[in-house]
Short mmCIF file of N, CA and C in Angstrom, two decimals:
data_model
loop_
_atom_site.label_atom_id
_atom_site.label_comp_id
_atom_site.label_asym_id
_atom_site.label_seq_id
_atom_site.Cartn_x
_atom_site.Cartn_y
_atom_site.Cartn_z
N ILE X 4 -10.89 21.10 -11.68
CA ILE X 4 -10.79 22.33 -10.92
C ILE X 4 -11.64 22.30 -9.51
N THR X 5 -11.30 22.29 -8.74
CA THR X 5 -11.99 22.73 -7.30
C THR X 5 -11.08 24.28 -6.47
N SER X 6 -12.36 24.96 -6.74
CA SER X 6 -12.19 26.44 -5.90
C SER X 6 -13.81 26.77 -4.96
N GLU X 7 -13.51 27.31 -4.06
CA GLU X 7 -15.00 27.49 -3.24
C GLU X 7 -14.99 29.08 -3.76
N ILE X 8 -16.31 29.19 -3.59
CA ILE X 8 -17.02 29.95 -4.53
C ILE X 8 -17.25 31.46 -3.58
N SER X 9 -17.91 32.79 -3.36
CA SER X 9 -17.03 33.71 -2.63
C SER X 9 -18.32 33.74 -1.56
N SER X 10 -18.54 34.23 -0.92
CA SER X 10 -19.30 34.65 0.29
C SER X 10 -20.51 35.54 -0.06
N LEU X 11 -20.23 36.07 -1.76
CA LEU X 11 -21.08 36.88 -2.11
C LEU X 11 -22.16 36.01 -2.99
N LEU X 12 -21.73 34.89 -3.87
CA LEU X 12 -22.52 33.80 -4.52
C LEU X 12 -22.53 33.14 -3.84
N ILE X 13 -22.54 32.67 -2.44
CA ILE X 13 -23.00 31.84 -1.18
C ILE X 13 -24.77 32.77 -1.02
N GLU X 14 -24.16 34.04 -0.45
CA GLU X 14 -26.09 34.28 -0.16
C GLU X 14 -26.10 34.73 -1.27
N GLU X 15 -25.96 35.17 -2.91
CA GLU X 15 -26.92 35.24 -3.90
C GLU X 15 -27.55 33.36 -3.80
N LEU X 16 -26.95 32.24 -3.89
CA LEU X 16 -27.63 31.14 -4.14
C LEU X 16 -28.48 30.79 -2.99
N ILE X 17 -28.22 31.58 -1.54
CA ILE X 17 -28.73 30.79 -0.59
C ILE X 17 -30.43 32.15 -0.82
N LYS X 18 -30.38 32.59 -1.42
CA LYS X 18 -31.21 33.63 -1.83
C LYS X 18 -32.30 33.17 -2.80
N VAL X 19 -31.83 32.63 -4.01
CA VAL X 19 -32.56 32.07 -4.91
C VAL X 19 -33.40 30.71 -4.35
N PHE X 20 -32.61 29.71 -3.38
CA PHE X 20 -33.02 28.55 -2.98
C PHE X 20 -34.31 28.88 -2.12
N ASN X 21 -34.45 30.12 -1.46
CA ASN X 21 -34.84 30.25 -0.29
C ASN X 21 -36.73 30.95 -1.07
N GLU X 22 -36.55 31.62 -2.41
CA GLU X 22 -37.36 32.20 -2.95
C GLU X 22 -37.79 30.80 -3.86
N SER X 23 -36.90 29.99 -4.05
CA SER X 23 -37.75 29.15 -4.84
C SER X 23 -38.48 27.65 -3.95
N CYS X 24 -38.41 27.54 -2.57
CA CYS X 24 -38.42 26.56 -1.78
C CYS X 24 -40.31 26.38 -1.63
N LYS X 25 -40.46 27.55 -2.28
CA LYS X 25 -42.45 27.29 -2.00
C LYS X 25 -43.11 26.47 -3.21
N ASP X 26 -41.81 25.79 -3.62
CA ASP X 26 -42.85 24.67 -5.32
C ASP X 26 -41.94 23.44 -5.02
N ILE X 27 -40.95 23.70 -4.35
CA ILE X 27 -40.60 22.20 -4.16
C ILE X 27 -40.89 21.23 -3.22
N ASP X 28 -40.77 19.88 -3.90
CA ASP X 28 -41.69 18.59 -3.18
C ASP X 28 -40.89 17.61 -2.41
N GLY X 29 -39.24 18.35 -3.45
CA GLY X 29 -38.00 17.26 -2.80
C GLY X 29 -36.62 17.51 -3.26
N ILE X 30 -36.04 17.60 -2.81
CA ILE X 30 -34.33 18.33 -3.08
C ILE X 30 -33.53 17.27 -3.36
N ILE X 31 -33.18 17.31 -4.44
CA ILE X 31 -31.65 16.16 -4.86
C ILE X 31 -30.08 17.21 -4.30
N ILE X 32 -29.91 16.61 -3.89
CA ILE X 32 -28.30 17.15 -3.46
C ILE X 32 -27.07 16.38 -3.98
N GLU X 33 -26.34 16.59 -5.36
CA GLU X 33 -25.12 15.77 -5.65
C GLU X 33 -24.09 16.59 -5.26
N ASP X 34 -23.55 16.24 -4.54
CA ASP X 34 -22.24 16.86 -3.82
C ASP X 34 -20.49 16.27 -4.91
N TYR X 35 -20.39 16.83 -5.88
CA TYR X 35 -19.02 16.93 -6.53
C TYR X 35 -17.86 16.95 -5.73
N ASN X 36 -17.71 17.99 -4.86
CA ASN X 36 -16.38 18.63 -4.20
C ASN X 36 -15.80 19.21 -4.94
N LYS X 37 -16.64 20.56 -5.87
CA LYS X 37 -16.06 21.28 -6.76
C LYS X 37 -15.91 22.25 -6.05
N GLY X 38 -16.68 22.72 -4.99
CA GLY X 38 -16.82 24.14 -4.41
C GLY X 38 -17.91 24.96 -4.44
N ALA X 39 -18.97 24.15 -5.32
CA ALA X 39 -20.01 24.64 -5.60
C ALA X 39 -21.26 24.51 -4.34
N LEU X 40 -20.83 23.70 -3.42
CA LEU X 40 -21.81 23.58 -2.22
C LEU X 40 -20.62 23.76 -0.67
N PRO X 41 -20.45 24.62 -0.64
CA PRO X 41 -19.69 24.72 0.80
C PRO X 41 -20.46 24.45 1.84
N LYS X 42 -20.04 24.53 3.14
CA LYS X 42 -20.78 24.40 4.56
C LYS X 42 -22.53 25.07 4.68
N GLU X 43 -21.70 26.11 4.52
CA GLU X 43 -22.80 27.18 5.18
C GLU X 43 -24.32 26.99 3.85
N ILE X 44 -23.55 26.17 2.95
CA ILE X 44 -25.24 26.61 1.46
C ILE X 44 -25.60 25.02 2.07
N ILE X 45 -24.91 23.86 2.61
CA ILE X 45 -25.19 22.58 2.93
C ILE X 45 -26.23 22.81 3.72
N TYR X 46 -25.63 23.67 5.32
CA TYR X 46 -26.39 23.56 6.58
C TYR X 46 -28.30 23.82 6.21
N HIS X 47 -27.44 25.11 5.46
CA HIS X 47 -28.49 26.07 5.23
C HIS X 47 -30.28 25.50 4.63
N ILE X 48 -29.63 24.65 3.31
CA ILE X 48 -30.54 23.48 2.46
C ILE X 48 -30.86 22.37 3.55
N ILE X 49 -30.81 21.83 4.56
CA ILE X 49 -30.87 20.82 5.53
C ILE X 49 -31.79 21.81 6.45
N ASN X 50 -31.11 22.27 7.07
CA ASN X 50 -32.27 23.43 8.44
C ASN X 50 -33.34 23.78 7.23
N HIS X 51 -33.25 24.43 6.48
CA HIS X 51 -34.41 25.78 5.97
C HIS X 51 -35.36 23.80 5.33
N SER X 52 -35.49 23.13 4.73
CA SER X 52 -35.94 21.71 4.25
C SER X 52 -36.23 21.45 5.50
N SER X 53 -36.09 20.67 6.73
CA SER X 53 -36.37 20.62 7.89
C SER X 53 -37.14 21.40 8.45
N GLU X 54 -37.29 22.32 8.74
CA GLU X 54 -38.55 23.16 8.50
C GLU X 54 -39.26 23.04 8.48
N HIS X 55 -39.20 23.19 7.04
CA HIS X 55 -40.57 23.22 5.95
C HIS X 55 -40.67 21.87 5.21
N GLU X 56 -40.76 20.76 6.10
CA GLU X 56 -40.85 18.74 5.84
C GLU X 56 -40.79 19.36 4.73
N ILE X 57 -39.71 19.43 3.77
CA ILE X 57 -39.19 18.98 2.67
C ILE X 57 -38.27 17.75 2.61
N PRO X 58 -38.54 16.78 1.93
CA PRO X 58 -37.13 15.53 2.01
C PRO X 58 -36.09 15.36 1.32
N VAL X 59 -34.75 15.26 1.87
CA VAL X 59 -33.65 15.85 1.52
C VAL X 59 -33.12 14.22 0.54
N TYR X 60 -32.48 14.54 -0.60
CA TYR X 60 -31.94 13.49 -0.81
C TYR X 60 -30.75 13.15 -1.42
N VAL X 61 -30.06 12.55 -1.18
CA VAL X 61 -28.31 13.06 -0.94
C VAL X 61 -26.98 12.10 -1.30
N ASP X 62 -26.83 12.27 -2.81
CA ASP X 62 -25.57 11.86 -3.12
C ASP X 62 -24.20 12.38 -2.39
N PRO X 63 -23.28 11.67 -1.38
CA PRO X 63 -22.32 12.74 -0.76
C PRO X 63 -21.07 12.50 -1.55
N LYS X 64 -20.32 12.83 -1.00
CA LYS X 64 -18.82 12.79 -0.94
C LYS X 64 -17.82 12.88 -0.18
N TYR X 65 -16.79 12.77 0.32
CA TYR X 65 -16.59 12.26 1.68
C TYR X 65 -16.40 14.01 2.25
N ASP X 66 -15.66 14.74 1.48
CA ASP X 66 -15.81 16.54 2.43
C ASP X 66 -16.17 16.65 3.26
N ASN X 67 -17.65 16.51 3.12
CA ASN X 67 -19.03 17.30 3.53
C ASN X 67 -19.78 16.34 4.12
N TYR X 68 -19.60 15.00 4.09
CA TYR X 68 -20.58 13.90 4.19
C TYR X 68 -21.07 13.99 5.47
N GLU X 69 -20.28 14.79 6.83
CA GLU X 69 -21.27 15.02 8.08
C GLU X 69 -21.94 15.81 8.10
N CYS X 70 -22.67 17.09 6.80
CA CYS X 70 -23.05 17.84 6.95
C CYS X 70 -24.70 17.53 6.77
N PHE X 71 -24.54 16.06 5.70
CA PHE X 71 -25.82 15.79 5.43
C PHE X 71 -26.48 14.96 6.78
N LYS X 72 -26.32 15.05 7.54
CA LYS X 72 -27.08 14.46 9.50
C LYS X 72 -28.49 14.98 8.97
N GLY X 73 -29.19 13.74 9.18
CA GLY X 73 -31.02 13.80 9.14
C GLY X 73 -31.66 13.93 7.65
N VAL X 74 -30.99 13.66 6.55
CA VAL X 74 -31.38 13.57 5.34
C VAL X 74 -32.27 12.42 5.30
N ARG X 75 -33.89 12.57 4.18
CA ARG X 75 -34.29 11.44 3.71
C ARG X 75 -33.58 10.18 3.58
N LEU X 76 -32.44 10.15 2.60
CA LEU X 76 -31.62 9.47 1.96
C LEU X 76 -30.54 9.82 1.78
N PHE X 77 -29.75 9.16 1.81
CA PHE X 77 -28.26 8.94 2.29
C PHE X 77 -27.33 7.47 0.72
N LYS X 78 -26.78 7.97 -0.07
CA LYS X 78 -26.72 7.09 -1.45
C LYS X 78 -25.66 7.34 -1.43
N PRO X 79 -24.38 6.61 -0.83
CA PRO X 79 -22.80 6.77 -1.40
C PRO X 79 -22.88 5.42 -2.40
N ASN X 80 -21.67 5.16 -2.67
CA ASN X 80 -21.47 4.29 -3.91
C ASN X 80 -20.47 3.49 -2.83
N LEU X 81 -19.74 2.28 -3.38
CA LEU X 81 -19.43 1.84 -2.12
C LEU X 81 -18.07 2.49 -1.81
N ILE X 82 -17.12 3.02 -2.98
CA ILE X 82 -15.78 3.53 -2.85
C ILE X 82 -16.34 4.55 -1.93
N GLU X 83 -17.42 5.73 -1.85
CA GLU X 83 -17.46 6.63 -1.11
C GLU X 83 -17.86 6.31 0.48
N TYR X 84 -18.65 5.12 0.40
CA TYR X 84 -19.06 5.04 1.58
C TYR X 84 -17.72 4.30 2.22
N ASN X 85 -17.38 3.68 1.78
CA ASN X 85 -15.71 2.81 2.70
C ASN X 85 -14.37 4.18 2.74
N ALA X 86 -14.31 4.55 1.98
CA ALA X 86 -13.78 6.00 2.27
C ALA X 86 -14.16 6.89 3.89
N ILE X 87 -15.64 7.43 3.62
CA ILE X 87 -16.03 7.36 5.16
C ILE X 87 -15.82 6.73 6.04
N VAL X 88 -16.05 5.85 6.02
CA VAL X 88 -15.86 4.48 7.28
C VAL X 88 -14.71 4.26 7.86
N ARG X 89 -13.68 5.07 6.95
CA ARG X 89 -13.06 3.38 7.05
C ARG X 89 -11.86 3.83 8.31
N ASN X 90 -12.45 5.41 9.08
CA ASN X 90 -12.02 5.64 10.10
C ASN X 90 -12.39 5.47 11.55
N LYS X 91 -13.87 4.28 11.16
CA LYS X 91 -14.97 4.05 12.31
C LYS X 91 -15.01 2.94 12.65
N GLN X 92 -14.98 2.30 13.89
CA GLN X 92 -14.83 1.07 14.02
C GLN X 92 -16.45 0.13 13.81
N PHE X 93 -16.87 0.15 12.32
CA PHE X 93 -18.01 0.08 12.15
C PHE X 93 -18.19 -1.70 12.25
N GLY X 94 -17.05 -1.61 11.67
CA GLY X 94 -17.18 -3.39 11.41
C GLY X 94 -16.90 -3.01 9.50
N SER X 95 -17.42 -4.59 9.31
CA SER X 95 -17.51 -4.67 8.34
C SER X 95 -19.20 -4.71 7.24
N LEU X 96 -19.37 -4.73 6.10
CA LEU X 96 -20.91 -4.75 5.58
C LEU X 96 -21.77 -6.33 5.56
N PRO X 97 -22.82 -6.73 5.63
CA PRO X 97 -24.02 -5.65 5.75
C PRO X 97 -23.99 -4.90 6.93
N ASN X 98 -23.60 -5.45 8.32
CA ASN X 98 -23.89 -4.97 9.52
C ASN X 98 -23.28 -3.50 9.70
N SER X 99 -22.15 -2.93 9.23
CA SER X 99 -21.82 -1.52 9.49
C SER X 99 -22.74 -0.34 8.47
N GLY X 100 -23.46 -0.69 8.09
CA GLY X 100 -24.30 -0.21 7.34
C GLY X 100 -25.68 0.49 8.56
N PHE X 101 -25.71 -0.55 9.16
CA PHE X 101 -26.76 -0.24 10.76
C PHE X 101 -26.25 0.81 10.81
N LYS X 102 -25.18 0.81 11.34
CA LYS X 102 -23.87 1.92 12.74
C LYS X 102 -23.73 2.63 11.93
N PHE X 103 -23.62 2.93 10.28
CA PHE X 103 -23.83 4.07 9.78
C PHE X 103 -24.48 4.92 9.54
N LYS X 104 -25.79 4.21 9.13
CA LYS X 104 -27.01 4.73 9.29
C LYS X 104 -27.67 5.56 10.71
N GLU X 105 -27.36 5.17 11.45
CA GLU X 105 -27.97 5.19 13.33
C GLU X 105 -26.62 6.79 13.44
N PHE X 106 -25.60 6.96 12.33
CA PHE X 106 -24.15 7.97 13.31
C PHE X 106 -24.89 9.09 11.86
N ILE X 107 -25.16 8.64 10.52
CA ILE X 107 -25.51 9.58 9.56
C ILE X 107 -26.79 9.86 9.87
N GLU X 108 -27.84 9.02 10.87
CA GLU X 108 -28.95 9.82 11.05
C GLU X 108 -30.14 10.20 9.70
N SER X 109 -29.83 9.05 8.69
CA SER X 109 -30.98 9.52 7.64
C SER X 109 -32.33 8.64 8.69
N ASP X 110 -32.94 9.09 7.33
CA ASP X 110 -34.30 7.94 7.31
C ASP X 110 -34.02 6.79 6.50
N ILE X 111 -32.89 6.99 5.62
CA ILE X 111 -32.53 5.55 4.33
C ILE X 111 -31.45 5.63 4.14
N LEU X 112 -30.15 4.76 4.71
CA LEU X 112 -29.17 4.23 3.81
C LEU X 112 -29.20 3.50 1.82
N LEU X 113 -28.79 3.81 1.43
CA LEU X 113 -28.81 3.27 0.22
C LEU X 113 -27.38 3.11 -0.41
N LEU X 114 -27.08 1.42 -0.41
CA LEU X 114 -25.33 2.26 -1.01
C LEU X 114 -25.44 1.59 -2.93
N THR X 115 -24.68 2.25 -3.52
CA THR X 115 -24.95 1.86 -5.01
C THR X 115 -23.61 0.60 -4.93
N MET X 116 -23.49 -0.43 -5.25
CA MET X 116 -22.35 -1.06 -5.82
C MET X 116 -21.85 -1.92 -7.03
N GLY X 117 -22.28 -1.37 -7.66
CA GLY X 117 -21.63 -1.51 -9.45
C GLY X 117 -22.46 -2.91 -9.44
N ALA X 118 -21.39 -4.07 -10.06
CA ALA X 118 -22.07 -5.36 -10.05
C ALA X 118 -22.67 -6.28 -9.37
N ASP X 119 -22.81 -5.40 -7.70
CA ASP X 119 -23.34 -6.19 -6.93
C ASP X 119 -24.11 -5.45 -6.51
N GLY X 120 -24.88 -4.83 -7.27
CA GLY X 120 -26.25 -4.09 -6.78
C GLY X 120 -26.46 -3.01 -6.13
N MET X 121 -27.21 -3.53 -5.33
CA MET X 121 -27.69 -2.20 -4.14
C MET X 121 -27.83 -2.79 -2.58
N SER X 122 -27.43 -1.97 -1.35
CA SER X 122 -27.71 -2.64 -0.18
C SER X 122 -28.98 -1.27 0.52
N LEU X 123 -29.86 -1.93 1.14
CA LEU X 123 -30.86 -0.87 1.29
C LEU X 123 -30.82 -0.92 2.95
N TYR X 124 -31.10 0.19 4.05
CA TYR X 124 -30.93 0.07 4.79
C TYR X 124 -32.35 1.21 5.36
N HIS X 125 -33.40 0.33 5.77
CA HIS X 125 -34.62 1.59 6.84
C HIS X 125 -35.04 0.53 7.57
N ASN X 126 -35.81 1.18 8.09
CA ASN X 126 -36.98 0.88 9.65
C ASN X 126 -35.96 0.10 10.27
N ASN X 127 -34.30 -0.48 10.15
CA ASN X 127 -33.89 -1.71 10.82
C ASN X 127 -34.07 -2.75 10.23
N GLN X 128 -34.50 -2.57 8.77
CA GLN X 128 -34.29 -3.62 7.56
C GLN X 128 -32.68 -3.85 7.14
N HIS X 129 -32.47 -4.96 6.74
CA HIS X 129 -31.17 -4.64 5.27
C HIS X 129 -31.72 -4.99 4.29
N ASN X 130 -31.78 -4.91 3.24
CA ASN X 130 -31.91 -5.64 1.84
C ASN X 130 -31.44 -5.70 1.03
N GLN X 131 -30.43 -6.58 0.50
CA GLN X 131 -29.54 -6.51 -1.14
C GLN X 131 -30.82 -6.87 -2.17
N ILE X 132 -30.34 -5.91 -2.78
CA ILE X 132 -31.39 -5.84 -4.68
C ILE X 132 -30.16 -5.79 -5.48
N PRO X 133 -30.21 -7.51 -5.95
CA PRO X 133 -29.08 -7.85 -7.29
C PRO X 133 -29.16 -6.89 -8.33
N THR X 134 -28.50 -6.59 -9.05
CA THR X 134 -28.07 -5.82 -10.16
C THR X 134 -29.16 -6.25 -11.19
N LYS X 135 -29.80 -5.35 -12.15
CA LYS X 135 -30.62 -6.11 -12.77
C LYS X 135 -29.90 -5.15 -14.34
N ALA X 136 -28.71 -4.83 -14.42
CA ALA X 136 -28.07 -4.65 -15.79
C ALA X 136 -28.27 -6.35 -16.77
N ARG X 137 -28.64 -5.78 -18.15
CA ARG X 137 -28.92 -7.17 -19.01
C ARG X 137 -27.53 -7.13 -19.49
N ASN X 138 -27.01 -5.94 -20.52
CA ASN X 138 -25.84 -6.15 -20.75
C ASN X 138 -24.88 -4.26 -20.77
N VAL X 139 -23.89 -4.24 -20.04
CA VAL X 139 -23.43 -3.08 -19.58
C VAL X 139 -22.62 -2.74 -20.56
N TYR X 140 -23.14 -1.44 -20.76
CA TYR X 140 -21.73 -0.53 -22.02
C TYR X 140 -21.27 0.71 -21.11
N ASP X 141 -21.56 1.28 -20.52
CA ASP X 141 -21.25 2.95 -19.94
C ASP X 141 -22.38 3.22 -18.59
N VAL X 142 -21.27 3.30 -17.57
CA VAL X 142 -22.12 2.85 -16.39
C VAL X 142 -21.92 4.91 -16.08
N SER X 143 -22.27 5.49 -17.03
CA SER X 143 -22.21 7.05 -16.82
C SER X 143 -22.98 7.59 -16.53
N GLY X 144 -23.74 8.09 -15.18
CA GLY X 144 -25.27 8.87 -15.09
C GLY X 144 -26.17 7.44 -14.36
N ALA X 145 -25.33 6.16 -13.98
CA ALA X 145 -26.37 5.29 -13.28
C ALA X 145 -26.06 6.05 -12.10
N GLY X 146 -25.58 6.34 -11.22
CA GLY X 146 -25.77 6.92 -10.09
C GLY X 146 -26.96 8.08 -9.94
N ASP X 147 -27.04 8.83 -10.91
CA ASP X 147 -27.82 9.81 -10.35
C ASP X 147 -28.97 9.42 -10.94
N THR X 148 -29.34 8.43 -12.05
CA THR X 148 -30.08 8.04 -11.87
C THR X 148 -30.97 7.37 -11.77
N VAL X 149 -30.25 6.58 -10.64
CA VAL X 149 -30.85 5.96 -8.92
C VAL X 149 -31.08 6.90 -8.13
N ILE X 150 -30.38 7.88 -7.79
CA ILE X 150 -31.35 8.60 -7.05
C ILE X 150 -32.80 9.59 -7.59
N ALA X 151 -31.98 10.72 -8.78
CA ALA X 151 -33.52 10.52 -9.08
C ALA X 151 -34.70 9.60 -9.37
N THR X 152 -34.55 8.40 -9.32
CA THR X 152 -35.89 7.08 -9.79
C THR X 152 -36.20 7.27 -8.54
N PHE X 153 -35.42 7.00 -7.13
CA PHE X 153 -35.62 6.70 -6.18
C PHE X 153 -36.10 8.03 -5.68
N ALA X 154 -36.44 8.91 -5.83
CA ALA X 154 -36.81 10.63 -4.91
C ALA X 154 -37.96 10.18 -5.58
N ILE X 155 -38.29 10.18 -7.31
CA ILE X 155 -39.71 10.49 -7.53
C ILE X 155 -40.63 9.24 -6.99
N ASN X 156 -40.30 8.12 -7.22
CA ASN X 156 -41.16 7.14 -6.69
C ASN X 156 -41.36 7.37 -4.87
N ASP X 157 -39.92 7.84 -3.96
CA ASP X 157 -40.63 7.77 -3.38
C ASP X 157 -41.48 8.88 -2.62
N LEU X 158 -41.17 10.41 -3.38
CA LEU X 158 -42.37 11.14 -3.29
C LEU X 158 -43.75 10.97 -3.40
N CYS X 159 -43.75 9.70 -4.34
CA CYS X 159 -45.24 8.93 -5.21
C CYS X 159 -45.98 8.50 -3.68
N GLY X 160 -45.21 8.35 -2.94
CA GLY X 160 -45.63 7.31 -2.06
C GLY X 160 -45.40 5.59 -1.63
N LEU X 161 -43.98 5.58 -2.88
CA LEU X 161 -44.10 3.88 -2.78
C LEU X 161 -42.92 4.01 -1.14
N ASP X 162 -42.55 2.33 -0.86
CA ASP X 162 -41.92 2.45 0.28
C ASP X 162 -40.40 1.88 -0.42
N PRO X 163 -39.54 1.83 0.82
CA PRO X 163 -37.86 2.61 -0.10
C PRO X 163 -37.30 1.54 -0.51
N LEU X 164 -37.79 0.02 -0.15
CA LEU X 164 -37.94 -1.24 -0.86
C LEU X 164 -38.17 -1.23 -1.95
N GLU X 165 -39.77 -0.69 -2.81
CA GLU X 165 -40.53 -0.38 -3.81
C GLU X 165 -39.83 0.56 -4.60
N SER X 166 -39.39 1.85 -3.90
CA SER X 166 -38.77 2.70 -4.57
C SER X 166 -36.47 1.71 -5.46
N SER X 167 -36.31 1.66 -4.51
CA SER X 167 -35.08 0.85 -4.78
C SER X 167 -34.71 0.28 -5.79
N THR X 168 -36.43 -0.51 -6.25
CA THR X 168 -35.95 -1.41 -6.90
C THR X 168 -36.25 -0.95 -8.32
N ILE X 169 -37.15 -0.19 -8.27
CA ILE X 169 -37.32 0.81 -9.51
C ILE X 169 -36.01 1.14 -9.97
N ALA X 170 -35.44 1.82 -9.14
CA ALA X 170 -34.18 3.31 -9.05
C ALA X 170 -33.38 1.94 -9.54
N ASN X 171 -33.18 0.57 -9.33
CA ASN X 171 -32.00 -0.64 -9.64
C ASN X 171 -32.46 -0.80 -11.27
N LEU X 172 -33.52 -1.02 -11.66
CA LEU X 172 -33.89 -1.23 -12.91
C LEU X 172 -33.37 0.25 -14.01
N ALA X 173 -34.21 1.09 -13.17
CA ALA X 173 -33.64 2.17 -13.81
C ALA X 173 -32.16 2.49 -14.22
N ALA X 174 -31.25 2.21 -13.57
CA ALA X 174 -30.02 2.31 -13.49
C ALA X 174 -28.94 1.12 -14.42
N GLY X 175 -30.24 -0.41 -14.20
CA GLY X 175 -29.23 -1.04 -15.44
C GLY X 175 -29.55 -0.77 -17.09
N ARG X 176 -30.70 0.21 -16.24
CA ARG X 176 -31.42 -0.10 -18.30
C ARG X 176 -29.80 1.22 -19.02
N VAL X 177 -29.77 2.47 -18.03
CA VAL X 177 -28.84 3.30 -18.31
C VAL X 177 -27.51 3.03 -19.17
N CYS X 178 -27.29 1.75 -17.89
CA CYS X 178 -26.08 1.23 -18.20
C CYS X 178 -25.76 0.13 -19.60
N GLU X 179 -27.31 -0.02 -20.32
CA GLU X 179 -26.87 -0.29 -21.46
C GLU X 179 -26.70 0.27 -22.85
N GLU X 180 -26.69 1.19 -22.43
CA GLU X 180 -26.33 2.73 -23.54
C GLU X 180 -25.06 3.28 -23.32
N ILE X 181 -24.67 3.44 -24.64
CA ILE X 181 -23.12 4.45 -24.66
C ILE X 181 -23.29 5.89 -24.32
N GLY X 182 -22.75 6.19 -23.31
CA GLY X 182 -23.17 7.77 -22.58
C GLY X 182 -24.18 7.57 -22.35
N VAL X 183 -24.37 9.02 -21.69
CA VAL X 183 -25.14 9.34 -20.69
C VAL X 183 -26.45 9.38 -21.74
N PHE X 184 -27.90 8.59 -20.88
CA PHE X 184 -28.93 8.17 -21.42
C PHE X 184 -30.06 8.31 -20.13
N PRO X 185 -30.84 9.28 -20.81
CA PRO X 185 -32.12 10.09 -19.94
C PRO X 185 -33.00 8.67 -19.75
N ILE X 186 -33.58 8.05 -18.60
CA ILE X 186 -34.57 6.79 -18.39
C ILE X 186 -35.86 7.92 -19.05
N SER X 187 -36.80 6.99 -20.01
CA SER X 187 -37.73 7.72 -20.01
C SER X 187 -38.59 6.45 -19.33
N VAL X 188 -40.38 7.20 -19.39
CA VAL X 188 -41.38 5.78 -18.92
C VAL X 188 -40.93 4.57 -19.30
N ASP X 189 -41.30 4.72 -21.04
CA ASP X 189 -41.51 3.15 -22.08
C ASP X 189 -40.16 2.84 -21.66
N SER X 190 -39.13 3.41 -21.65
CA SER X 190 -38.29 1.94 -21.15
C SER X 190 -38.07 1.47 -19.90
N LEU X 191 -38.13 2.63 -18.84
CA LEU X 191 -38.46 1.66 -17.83
C LEU X 191 -38.88 0.46 -17.37
N LYS X 192 -40.56 0.64 -18.36
CA LYS X 192 -41.66 -0.22 -18.67
C LYS X 192 -40.97 -1.75 -18.98
N GLU X 193 -40.00 -1.25 -20.75
CA GLU X 193 -40.14 -2.38 -20.96
C GLU X 193 -38.65 -3.17 -19.94
N ILE X 194 -37.75 -2.48 -19.32
CA ILE X 194 -36.88 -3.65 -18.64
C ILE X 194 -37.87 -4.61 -17.34
N PHE X 195 -38.85 -3.14 -16.89
CA PHE X 195 -39.44 -3.71 -15.61
C PHE X 195 -40.36 -5.36 -16.48
N SER X 196 -40.95 -4.83 -17.99
CA SER X 196 -41.42 -6.30 -18.29
C SER X 196 -40.73 -7.35 -18.43
N HIS X 197 -39.12 -7.31 -18.93
CA HIS X 197 -38.28 -8.18 -19.15
C HIS X 197 -37.93 -9.01 -17.73
N HIS X 198 -38.45 -8.24 -16.27
CA HIS X 198 -37.43 -9.10 -15.13
C HIS X 198 -39.04 -9.38 -14.56
N TYR X 199 -40.11 -8.48 -14.80
CA TYR X 199 -41.14 -9.34 -13.57
C TYR X 199 -42.07 -9.19 -14.73
N ASN X 200 -43.43 -10.08 -14.41
CA ASN X 200 -44.71 -10.38 -15.06
C ASN X 200 -45.35 -9.26 -14.97
N MET X 201 -46.14 -8.73 -16.08
CA MET X 201 -46.49 -7.39 -15.86
C MET X 201 -47.98 -7.59 -16.15
N ASP X 202 -48.27 -8.87 -15.78
CA ASP X 202 -49.62 -9.56 -16.31
C ASP X 202 -50.89 -9.31 -14.72
#
């Protein structure tokens, strides 16, 4: 079911957002095209966050993607990305990623590509990060895990490649479980030690 929220509710949500912003280090926006994030709210969040130097991390859908210009991280999956760029003359990946990043004006563009891992664009560089899933049983929540893990590492001062690498490991770990599986520090350490020398 998709329906726009009322103008009264929009005003109330903006009020709550403004009151909460004093204690916020970063903002993750998950847009599911269900009507809870009309353009008025998106623009307000982006503008207010920019004024207060609060980084915004976005997992977009097609309808409102242009509202998210200038964010810290723009993270579509490959299906969403292809829907967004299909009418633009950006060419094919990986080169189209540079053109799209310039268009969306994000600091970082991170494409999640399922079994093909992730494609990271930042500082005029492109890094392809292979998937690290060992046994995939359920991909539910993988995209949410990526953006949450990336954001926390980015806010802690890791560079985009480090943040993406850890987010990739976290996504691989949750795919090994049936149903939605919240990533923990211990489970992340376990999969990290499986793939990398921890000595």
